[in-house]
Short mmCIF file of C-alpha atoms in Angstrom, two decimals:
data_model
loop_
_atom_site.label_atom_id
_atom_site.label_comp_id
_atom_site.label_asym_id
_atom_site.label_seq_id
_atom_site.Cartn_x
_atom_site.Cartn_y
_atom_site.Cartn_z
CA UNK A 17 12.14 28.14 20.12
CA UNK A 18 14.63 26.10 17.66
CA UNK A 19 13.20 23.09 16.75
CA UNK A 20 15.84 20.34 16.31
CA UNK A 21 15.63 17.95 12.84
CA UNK A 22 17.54 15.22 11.45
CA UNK A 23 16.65 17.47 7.84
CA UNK A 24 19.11 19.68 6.53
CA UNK A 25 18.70 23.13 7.71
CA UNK A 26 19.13 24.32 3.37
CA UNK A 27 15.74 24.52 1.70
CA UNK A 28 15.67 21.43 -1.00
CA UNK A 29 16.64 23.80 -3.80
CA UNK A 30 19.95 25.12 -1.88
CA UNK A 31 21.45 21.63 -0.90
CA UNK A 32 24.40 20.34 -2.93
CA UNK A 33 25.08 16.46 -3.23
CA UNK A 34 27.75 16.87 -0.55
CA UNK A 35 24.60 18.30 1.89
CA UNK A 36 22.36 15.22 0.55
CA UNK A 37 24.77 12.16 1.52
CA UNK A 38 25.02 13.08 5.05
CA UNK A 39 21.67 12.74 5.16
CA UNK A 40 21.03 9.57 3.15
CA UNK A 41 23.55 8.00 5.37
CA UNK A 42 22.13 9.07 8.61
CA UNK A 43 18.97 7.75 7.60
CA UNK A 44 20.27 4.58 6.08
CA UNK A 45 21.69 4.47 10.00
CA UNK A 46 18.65 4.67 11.69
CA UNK A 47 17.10 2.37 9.35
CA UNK A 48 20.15 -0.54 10.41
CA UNK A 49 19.87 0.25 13.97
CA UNK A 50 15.86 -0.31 13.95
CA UNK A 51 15.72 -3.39 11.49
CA UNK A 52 19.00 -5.44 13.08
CA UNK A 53 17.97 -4.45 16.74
CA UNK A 54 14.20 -5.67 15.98
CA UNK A 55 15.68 -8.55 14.87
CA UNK A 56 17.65 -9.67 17.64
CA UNK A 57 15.41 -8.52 19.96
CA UNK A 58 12.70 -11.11 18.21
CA UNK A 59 15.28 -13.77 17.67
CA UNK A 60 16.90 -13.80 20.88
CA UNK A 61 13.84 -12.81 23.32
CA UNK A 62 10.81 -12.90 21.73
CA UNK A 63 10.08 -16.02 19.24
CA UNK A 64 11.33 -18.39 22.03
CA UNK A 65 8.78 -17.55 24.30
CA UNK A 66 6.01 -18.01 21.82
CA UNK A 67 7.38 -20.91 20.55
CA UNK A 68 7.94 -22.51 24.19
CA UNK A 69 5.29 -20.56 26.02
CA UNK A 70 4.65 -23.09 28.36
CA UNK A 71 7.65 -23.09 29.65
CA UNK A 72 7.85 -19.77 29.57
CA UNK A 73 4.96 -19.65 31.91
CA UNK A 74 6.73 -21.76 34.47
CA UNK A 75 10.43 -20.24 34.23
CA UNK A 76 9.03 -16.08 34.09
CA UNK A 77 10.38 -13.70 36.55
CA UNK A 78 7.54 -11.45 37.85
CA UNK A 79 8.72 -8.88 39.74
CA UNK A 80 5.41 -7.16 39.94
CA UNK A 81 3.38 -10.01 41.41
CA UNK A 82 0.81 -9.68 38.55
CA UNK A 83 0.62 -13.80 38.15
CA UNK A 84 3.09 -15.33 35.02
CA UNK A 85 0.39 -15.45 32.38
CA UNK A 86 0.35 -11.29 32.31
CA UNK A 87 3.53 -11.06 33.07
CA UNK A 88 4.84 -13.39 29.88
CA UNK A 89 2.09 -11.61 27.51
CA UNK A 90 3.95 -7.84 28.23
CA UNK A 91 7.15 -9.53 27.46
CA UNK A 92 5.87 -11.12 24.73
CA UNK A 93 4.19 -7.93 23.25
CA UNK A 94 7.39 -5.93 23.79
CA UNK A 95 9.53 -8.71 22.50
CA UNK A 96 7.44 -9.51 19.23
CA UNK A 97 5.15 -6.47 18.24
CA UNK A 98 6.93 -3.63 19.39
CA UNK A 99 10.26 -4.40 17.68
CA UNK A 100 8.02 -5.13 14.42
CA UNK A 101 6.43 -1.80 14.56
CA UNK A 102 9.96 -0.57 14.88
CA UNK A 103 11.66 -2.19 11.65
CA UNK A 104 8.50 -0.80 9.91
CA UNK A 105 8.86 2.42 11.09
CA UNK A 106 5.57 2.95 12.53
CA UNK A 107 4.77 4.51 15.79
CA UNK A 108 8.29 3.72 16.32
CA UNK A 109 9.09 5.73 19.26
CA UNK A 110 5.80 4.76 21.28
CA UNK A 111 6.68 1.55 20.66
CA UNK A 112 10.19 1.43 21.73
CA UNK A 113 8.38 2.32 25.41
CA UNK A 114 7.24 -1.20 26.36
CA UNK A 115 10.61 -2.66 25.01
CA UNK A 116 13.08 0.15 27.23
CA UNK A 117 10.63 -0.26 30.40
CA UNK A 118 11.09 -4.26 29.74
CA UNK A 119 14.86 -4.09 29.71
CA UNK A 120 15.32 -1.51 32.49
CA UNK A 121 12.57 -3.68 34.46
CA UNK A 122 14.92 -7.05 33.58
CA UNK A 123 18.30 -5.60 34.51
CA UNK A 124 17.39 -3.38 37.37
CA UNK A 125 15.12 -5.37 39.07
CA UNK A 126 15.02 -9.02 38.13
CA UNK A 127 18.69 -9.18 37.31
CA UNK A 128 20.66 -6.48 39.72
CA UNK A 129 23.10 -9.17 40.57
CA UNK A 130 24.51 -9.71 37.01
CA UNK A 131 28.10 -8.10 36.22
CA UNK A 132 27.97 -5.79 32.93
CA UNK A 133 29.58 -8.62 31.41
CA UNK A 134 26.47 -11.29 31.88
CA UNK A 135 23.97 -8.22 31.37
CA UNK A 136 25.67 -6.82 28.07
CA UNK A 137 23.40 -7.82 25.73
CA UNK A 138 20.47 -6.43 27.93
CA UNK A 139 22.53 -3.32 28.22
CA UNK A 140 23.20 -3.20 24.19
CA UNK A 141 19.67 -3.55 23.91
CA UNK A 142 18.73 -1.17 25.78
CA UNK A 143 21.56 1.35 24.40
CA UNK A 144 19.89 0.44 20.81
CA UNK A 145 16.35 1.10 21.50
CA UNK A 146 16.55 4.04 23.90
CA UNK A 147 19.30 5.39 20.54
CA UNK A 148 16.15 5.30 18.33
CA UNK A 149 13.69 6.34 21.32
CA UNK A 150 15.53 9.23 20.93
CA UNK A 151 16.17 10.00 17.19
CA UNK A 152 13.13 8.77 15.87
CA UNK A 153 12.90 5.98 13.10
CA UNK A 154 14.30 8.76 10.31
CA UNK A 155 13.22 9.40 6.53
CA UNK A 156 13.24 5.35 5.33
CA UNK A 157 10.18 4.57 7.54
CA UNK A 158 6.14 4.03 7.23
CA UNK A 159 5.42 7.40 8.97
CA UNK A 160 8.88 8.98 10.02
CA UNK A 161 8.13 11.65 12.30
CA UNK A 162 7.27 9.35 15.10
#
């Protein structure tokens, strides 16, 4: 069974510079696409309802009838932790779970109504952390097979 890697396929001794910067950039990639998503994931969704979690308690969608308070801790645990794991590279694909299961849970269920055009920043999010779901958090990373 082939086993597919983000690492060059040339042992360390065969690769050239020209079979090093592909690499360096890919990983430079992932490392963007983890730190600037956790960001505006934190920014947007997740400091706000720490800061005003109060209100957040009375304006919370729960689709699951499990009362607001649980409700607004998993968002707030998939909106502040899990995108910090994620910049740090550190269980990064477990923890991209909670924040894809959020967003699909917010656009598919709470939000069906909404035209791609009100949900696009749900959707980018959701394109952004499913991207590194998939790919893992690369080389520049705490622990970066996972």
């Amino acid at each position: 069974m082939t086993r597919l890697s983000l690492e060059s396929a040339k042992p360390a001794e065969a690769q050239t510079p020209a079979d090093t910067a592909p690499n360096v950039a890919l990983h430079a990639g992932l490392l963007f696409l983890r730190v600037t998503g956790s960001a505006l994931l934190i920014a947007v969704h997740g400091l706000p309802k720490v800061l005003h979690y109060s209100q957040e308690l009375t304006r919370i969608e729960d689709p699951f009838h499990l009362g607001a308070t649980p409700t607004l801790l998993l968002a707030i645990l998939s909106e502040t932790l899990c995108p910090l794991l994620i910049a740090l590279g550190v269980l990064t694909r477990l923890a991209c779970l909670p924040i894809v299961a959020t967003l699909l849970v917010a656009m598919l269920v709470v939000h069906p109504d909404w035209s791609l055009a009100q949900g696009q920043f749900g959707w980018m999010l959701l394109i952004i952390f499913t991207t590194i779901l998939i790919a893992g958090p690369g080389r520049f990373s705490i622990s970066p097979r996972y």
